[in-house]
Coordinates of C-alpha atoms and ligand atoms in Angstrom, one line a residue:
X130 CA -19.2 -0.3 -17.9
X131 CA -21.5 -0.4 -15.0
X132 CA -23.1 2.8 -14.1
X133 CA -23.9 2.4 -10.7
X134 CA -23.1 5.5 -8.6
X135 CA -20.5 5.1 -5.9
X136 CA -21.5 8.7 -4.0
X137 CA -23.8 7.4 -1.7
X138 CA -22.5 6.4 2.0
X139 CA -21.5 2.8 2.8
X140 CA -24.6 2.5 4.8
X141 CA -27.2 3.2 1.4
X142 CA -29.0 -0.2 1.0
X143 CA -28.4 -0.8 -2.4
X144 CA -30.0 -4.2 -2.3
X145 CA -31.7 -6.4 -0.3
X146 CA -28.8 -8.6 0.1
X147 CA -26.0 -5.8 1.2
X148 CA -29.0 -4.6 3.5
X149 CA -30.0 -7.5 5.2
X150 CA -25.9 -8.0 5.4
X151 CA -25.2 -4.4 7.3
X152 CA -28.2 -4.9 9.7
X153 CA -26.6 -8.7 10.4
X154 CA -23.1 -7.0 11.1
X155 CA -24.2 -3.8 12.4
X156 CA -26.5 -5.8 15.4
X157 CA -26.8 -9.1 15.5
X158 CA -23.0 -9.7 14.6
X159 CA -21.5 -7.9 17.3
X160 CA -23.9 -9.7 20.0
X161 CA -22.7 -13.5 19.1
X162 CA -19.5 -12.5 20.3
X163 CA -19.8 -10.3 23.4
X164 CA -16.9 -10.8 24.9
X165 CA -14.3 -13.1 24.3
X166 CA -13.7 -10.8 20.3
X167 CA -11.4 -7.4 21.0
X168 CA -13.8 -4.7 20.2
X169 CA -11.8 -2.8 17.9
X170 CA -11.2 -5.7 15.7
X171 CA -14.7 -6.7 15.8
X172 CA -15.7 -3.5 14.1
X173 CA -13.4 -3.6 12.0
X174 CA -13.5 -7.2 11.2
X175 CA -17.2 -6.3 10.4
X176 CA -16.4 -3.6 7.9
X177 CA -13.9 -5.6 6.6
X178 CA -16.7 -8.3 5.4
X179 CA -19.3 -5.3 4.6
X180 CA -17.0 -4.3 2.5
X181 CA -16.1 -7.5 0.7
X182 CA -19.8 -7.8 0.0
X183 CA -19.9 -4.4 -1.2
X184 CA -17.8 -4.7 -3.3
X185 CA -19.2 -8.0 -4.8
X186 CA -21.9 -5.5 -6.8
X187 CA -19.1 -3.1 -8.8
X188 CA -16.8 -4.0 -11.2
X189 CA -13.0 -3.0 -12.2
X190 CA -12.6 0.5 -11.5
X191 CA -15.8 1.1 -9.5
X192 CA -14.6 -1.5 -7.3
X193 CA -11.1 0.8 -6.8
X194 CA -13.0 3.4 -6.3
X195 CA -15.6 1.7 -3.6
X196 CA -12.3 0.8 -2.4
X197 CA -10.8 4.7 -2.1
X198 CA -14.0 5.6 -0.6
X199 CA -13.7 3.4 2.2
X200 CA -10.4 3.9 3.2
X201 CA -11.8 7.7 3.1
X202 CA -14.4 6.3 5.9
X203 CA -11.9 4.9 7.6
X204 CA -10.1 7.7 7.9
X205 CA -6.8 6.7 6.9
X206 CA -7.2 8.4 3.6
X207 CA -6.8 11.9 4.3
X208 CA -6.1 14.0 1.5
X209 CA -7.3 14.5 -2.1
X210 CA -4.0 14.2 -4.0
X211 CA -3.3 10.1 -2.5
X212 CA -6.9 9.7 -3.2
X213 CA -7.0 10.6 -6.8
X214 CA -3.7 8.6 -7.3
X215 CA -5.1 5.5 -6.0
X216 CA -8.4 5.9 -7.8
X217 CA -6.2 5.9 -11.0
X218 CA -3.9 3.3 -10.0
X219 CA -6.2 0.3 -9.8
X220 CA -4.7 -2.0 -7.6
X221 CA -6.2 -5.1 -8.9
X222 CA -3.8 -5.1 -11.7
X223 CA -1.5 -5.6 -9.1
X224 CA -2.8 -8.7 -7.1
X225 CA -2.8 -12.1 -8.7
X226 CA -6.3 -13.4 -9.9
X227 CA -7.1 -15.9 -7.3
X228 CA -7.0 -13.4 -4.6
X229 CA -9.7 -10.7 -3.7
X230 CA -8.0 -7.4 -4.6
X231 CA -10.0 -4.5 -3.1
X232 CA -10.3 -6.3 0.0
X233 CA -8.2 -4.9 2.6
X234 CA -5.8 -7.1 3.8
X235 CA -2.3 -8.1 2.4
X236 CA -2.4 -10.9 -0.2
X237 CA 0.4 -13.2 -1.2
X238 CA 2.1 -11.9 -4.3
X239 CA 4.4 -15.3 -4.7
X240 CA 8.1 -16.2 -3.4
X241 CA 6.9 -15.7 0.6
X242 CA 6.0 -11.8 -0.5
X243 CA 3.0 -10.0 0.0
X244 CA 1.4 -7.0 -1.6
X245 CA 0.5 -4.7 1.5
X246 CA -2.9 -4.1 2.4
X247 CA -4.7 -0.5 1.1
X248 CA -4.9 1.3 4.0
X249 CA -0.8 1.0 4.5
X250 CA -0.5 2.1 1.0
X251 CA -3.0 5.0 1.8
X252 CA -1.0 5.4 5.3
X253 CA 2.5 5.4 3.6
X254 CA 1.3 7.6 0.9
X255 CA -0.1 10.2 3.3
X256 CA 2.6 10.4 4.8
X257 CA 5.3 10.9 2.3
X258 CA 3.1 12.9 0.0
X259 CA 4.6 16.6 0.6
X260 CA 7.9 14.9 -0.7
X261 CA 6.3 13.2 -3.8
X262 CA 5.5 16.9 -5.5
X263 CA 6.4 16.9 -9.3
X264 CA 9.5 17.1 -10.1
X265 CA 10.8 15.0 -7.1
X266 CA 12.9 11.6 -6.2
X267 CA 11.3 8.6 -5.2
X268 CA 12.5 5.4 -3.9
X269 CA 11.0 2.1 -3.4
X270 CA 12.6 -0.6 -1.8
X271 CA 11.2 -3.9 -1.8
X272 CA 8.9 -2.5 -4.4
X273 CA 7.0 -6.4 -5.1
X274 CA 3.9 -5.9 -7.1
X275 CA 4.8 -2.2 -8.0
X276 CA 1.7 -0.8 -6.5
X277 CA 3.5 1.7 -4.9
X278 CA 6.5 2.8 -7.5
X279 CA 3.4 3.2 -9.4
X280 CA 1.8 5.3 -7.2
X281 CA 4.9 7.5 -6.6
X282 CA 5.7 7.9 -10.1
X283 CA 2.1 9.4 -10.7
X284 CA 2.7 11.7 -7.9
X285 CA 5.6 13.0 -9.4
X286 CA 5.3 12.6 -12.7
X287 CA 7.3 13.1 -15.9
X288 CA 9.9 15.6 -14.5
X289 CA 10.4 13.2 -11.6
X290 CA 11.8 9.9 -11.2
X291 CA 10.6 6.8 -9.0
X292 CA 12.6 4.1 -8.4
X293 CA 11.1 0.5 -7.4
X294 CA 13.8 -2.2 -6.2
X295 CA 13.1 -5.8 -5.6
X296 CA 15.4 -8.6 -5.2
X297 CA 13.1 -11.5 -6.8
X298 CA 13.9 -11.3 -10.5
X299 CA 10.5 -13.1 -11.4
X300 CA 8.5 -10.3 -9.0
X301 CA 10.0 -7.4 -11.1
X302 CA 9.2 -8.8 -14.5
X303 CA 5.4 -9.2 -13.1
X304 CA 5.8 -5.7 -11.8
X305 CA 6.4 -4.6 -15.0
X306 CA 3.9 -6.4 -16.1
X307 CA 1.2 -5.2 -13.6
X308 CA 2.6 -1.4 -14.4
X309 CA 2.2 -1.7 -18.5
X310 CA -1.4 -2.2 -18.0
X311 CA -2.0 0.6 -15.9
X312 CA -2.2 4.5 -15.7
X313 CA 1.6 4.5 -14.6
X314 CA 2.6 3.1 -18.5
X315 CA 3.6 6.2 -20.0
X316 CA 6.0 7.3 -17.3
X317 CA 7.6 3.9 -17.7
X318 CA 7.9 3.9 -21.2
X319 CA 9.5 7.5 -20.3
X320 CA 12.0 5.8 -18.3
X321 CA 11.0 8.3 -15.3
X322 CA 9.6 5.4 -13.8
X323 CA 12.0 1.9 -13.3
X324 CA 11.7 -1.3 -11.7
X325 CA 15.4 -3.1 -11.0
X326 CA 16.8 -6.2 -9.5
X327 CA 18.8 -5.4 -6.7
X328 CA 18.8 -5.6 -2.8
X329 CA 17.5 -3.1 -1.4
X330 CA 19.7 -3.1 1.9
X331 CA 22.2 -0.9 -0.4
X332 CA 19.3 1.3 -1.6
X333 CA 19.8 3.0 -5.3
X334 CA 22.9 5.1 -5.4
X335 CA 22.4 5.8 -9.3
X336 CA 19.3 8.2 -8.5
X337 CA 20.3 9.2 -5.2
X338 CA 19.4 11.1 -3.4
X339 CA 15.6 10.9 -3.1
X340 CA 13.3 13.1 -1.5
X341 CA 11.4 9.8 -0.3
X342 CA 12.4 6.3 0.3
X343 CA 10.0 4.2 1.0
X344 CA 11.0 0.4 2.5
X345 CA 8.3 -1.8 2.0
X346 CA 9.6 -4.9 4.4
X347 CA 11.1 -4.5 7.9
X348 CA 14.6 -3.8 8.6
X349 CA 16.3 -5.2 12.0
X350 CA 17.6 -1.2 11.6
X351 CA 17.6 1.5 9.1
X352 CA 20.4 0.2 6.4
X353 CA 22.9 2.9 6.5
X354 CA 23.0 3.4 2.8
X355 CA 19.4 4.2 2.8
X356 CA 20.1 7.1 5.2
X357 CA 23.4 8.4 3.0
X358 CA 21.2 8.2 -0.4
X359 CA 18.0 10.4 1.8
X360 CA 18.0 14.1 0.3
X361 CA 18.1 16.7 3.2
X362 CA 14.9 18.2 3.5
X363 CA 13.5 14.1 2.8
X364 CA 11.5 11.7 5.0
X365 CA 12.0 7.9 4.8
X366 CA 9.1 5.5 5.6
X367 CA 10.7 2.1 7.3
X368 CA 9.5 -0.3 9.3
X369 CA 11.7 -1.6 11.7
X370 CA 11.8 -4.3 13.9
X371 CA 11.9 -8.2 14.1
X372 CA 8.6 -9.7 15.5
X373 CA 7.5 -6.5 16.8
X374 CA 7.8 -3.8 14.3
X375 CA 7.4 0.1 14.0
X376 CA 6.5 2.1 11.0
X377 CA 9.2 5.0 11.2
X378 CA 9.2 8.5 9.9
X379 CA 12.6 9.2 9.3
X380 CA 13.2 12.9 8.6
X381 CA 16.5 13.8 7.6
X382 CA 16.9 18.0 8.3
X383 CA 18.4 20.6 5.9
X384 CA 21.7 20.0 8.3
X385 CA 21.6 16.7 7.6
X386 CA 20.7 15.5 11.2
X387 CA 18.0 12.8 11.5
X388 CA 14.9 12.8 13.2
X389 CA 12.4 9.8 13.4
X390 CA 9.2 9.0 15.3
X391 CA 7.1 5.6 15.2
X392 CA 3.8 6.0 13.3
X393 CA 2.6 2.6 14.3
X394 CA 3.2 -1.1 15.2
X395 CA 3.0 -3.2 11.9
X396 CA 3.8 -6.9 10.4
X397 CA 5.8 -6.7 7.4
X398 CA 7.7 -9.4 5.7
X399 CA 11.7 -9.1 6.3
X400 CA 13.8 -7.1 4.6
X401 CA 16.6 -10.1 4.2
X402 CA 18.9 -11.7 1.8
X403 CA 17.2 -13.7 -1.4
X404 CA 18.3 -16.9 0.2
X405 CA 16.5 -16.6 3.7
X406 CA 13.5 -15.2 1.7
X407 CA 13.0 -18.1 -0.3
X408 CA 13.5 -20.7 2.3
X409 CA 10.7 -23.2 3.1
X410 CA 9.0 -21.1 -0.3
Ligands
SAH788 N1 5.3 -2.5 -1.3 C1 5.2 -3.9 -1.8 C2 5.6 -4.8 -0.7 C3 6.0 -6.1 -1.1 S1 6.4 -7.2 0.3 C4 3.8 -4.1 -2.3 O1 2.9 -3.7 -1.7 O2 3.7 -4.9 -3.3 C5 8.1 -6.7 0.6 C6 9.0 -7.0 -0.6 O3 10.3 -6.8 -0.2 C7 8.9 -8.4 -1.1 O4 8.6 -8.4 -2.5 C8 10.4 -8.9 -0.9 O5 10.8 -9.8 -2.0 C9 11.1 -7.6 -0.9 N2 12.4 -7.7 -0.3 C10 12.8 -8.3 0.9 N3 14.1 -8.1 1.2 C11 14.6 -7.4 0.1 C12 15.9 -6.9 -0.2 N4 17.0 -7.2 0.6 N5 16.1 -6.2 -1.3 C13 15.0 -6.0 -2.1 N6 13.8 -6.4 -1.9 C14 13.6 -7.1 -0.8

């Protein structure tokens, strides 16, 4: 295992390479493209790369972790519980081989799917994590690599059950795959974990209801039986939308009246039948 330390800050030169790379994006970068690149995107574009060549000098697990830290940096990555959980989960046992799997960006899982890109993990995580305690109901629909179902059924562990639904038959089998070789095992072998074929449009009802449900592709609206199998007191994570699309925080109150709010505008892939999915594949 490599013993390089991670706990210095993205800017530490490490090498000559990564430093002659930072003062390249950090000054000269910026000035080829004055004005016809969005700012925003420019920086973080930039870090984007920094951090692909960052990552090109750690290995496995240090790269995960390079990976946590940055989304830390970023700020998306808020709290200490998400982080540990994705330090543990390492997510390139989730992204096929040919792609780059701590860079962050979604990368094509097979069958027109994608897994999403860290910081929406580390977003949807953050905020469904006060209804991911142990002990709690978790659904994930459109659950792809298992990243996520992973991720929830560390959060609440043996006591508590996560639920991943996908509708591609062969992206579940890799999903179980991808899980038996990570931290999340044991809680499959448990059974408190479980990856089915289904379409997720009708949610879960043998579990229901959850404290979270998470949708991982984009819903022309919030399906209804997601809503019926949503615990009162839980918050569903949806995005919604055709083209455009909004993350939504769906809260459903004690009383059973619903609440929602857009987090943000996002691109997921349709949440649709198996048929349209696989079109043009
Ligand atoms: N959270 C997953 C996201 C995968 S992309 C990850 O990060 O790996 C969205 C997934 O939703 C795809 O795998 C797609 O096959 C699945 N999907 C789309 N429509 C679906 C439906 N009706 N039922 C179940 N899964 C669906």
């Amino acid at each position: 295992m490599p013993t390089l330390r991670l706990s210095l800050p993205l800017s530490a030169p490490r090498t000559s390479l990564l430093h002659s790379s930072r003062r390249f994006f950090s000054a000269g970068f910026s000035r080829l493209f004055p004005s016809c690149y969005p700012r925003g995107k420019l920086q973080r574009d930039c870090r984007r790369v920094q951090l692909f060549l960052k990552m090109e000098f750690y290995t496995g697990m240090d790269k995960n972790k390079a990976m946590v830290e940055y989304l830390q940096r970023y700020g998306v990555l808020r709290s200490d519980r998400v982080a540990e959980v994705m330090e543990m989960i390492d997510r390139a046992l989730f992204v096929p081989k040919e792609n780059p799997p701590y860079l962050d960006s979604p990368m094509p899982i097979g069958y027109n799917a994608t897994i999403s890109a860290p910081h929406m993990h580390a977003l949807c995580l953050e905020l469904l994590k006060d209804h991911l305690q142990p002990g709690m109901r978790a659904l994930d629909v459109g659950s792809g690599s298992g990243y996520l179902t992973a991720c929830f059924a560390m959060m609440v562990g043996p006591e508590g059950r996560a639920v991943g639904i996908e509708h591609i038959p062969e992206l579940v089998a890799a999903s179980i795959e991808n899980v038996k070789r990570s931290a999340a095992t044991p809680l499959l072998e448990k059974g408190s974990l479980s990856l089915h074929v289904a379409d997720g449009r009708y949610g879960w009802p043998e579990a229901a209801p959850y404290d979270t449900i998470h949708v991982g592709a984009a819903a022309p609206e919030i399906p209804k039986a997601l809503l019926d199998q949503l615990k009162p007191g839980g918050r569903m994570v949806i995005p919604v939308g055709d083209l455009f699309q909004d993350l939504q925080v769906v809260d459903k109150k004690l009383d059973g009246s619903i609440i929602s709010r857009n987090e943000t505008g996002v691109r997921y892939v349709p949440l649709t039948s198996r048929s349209a999915q696989l079109q043009n594949s």
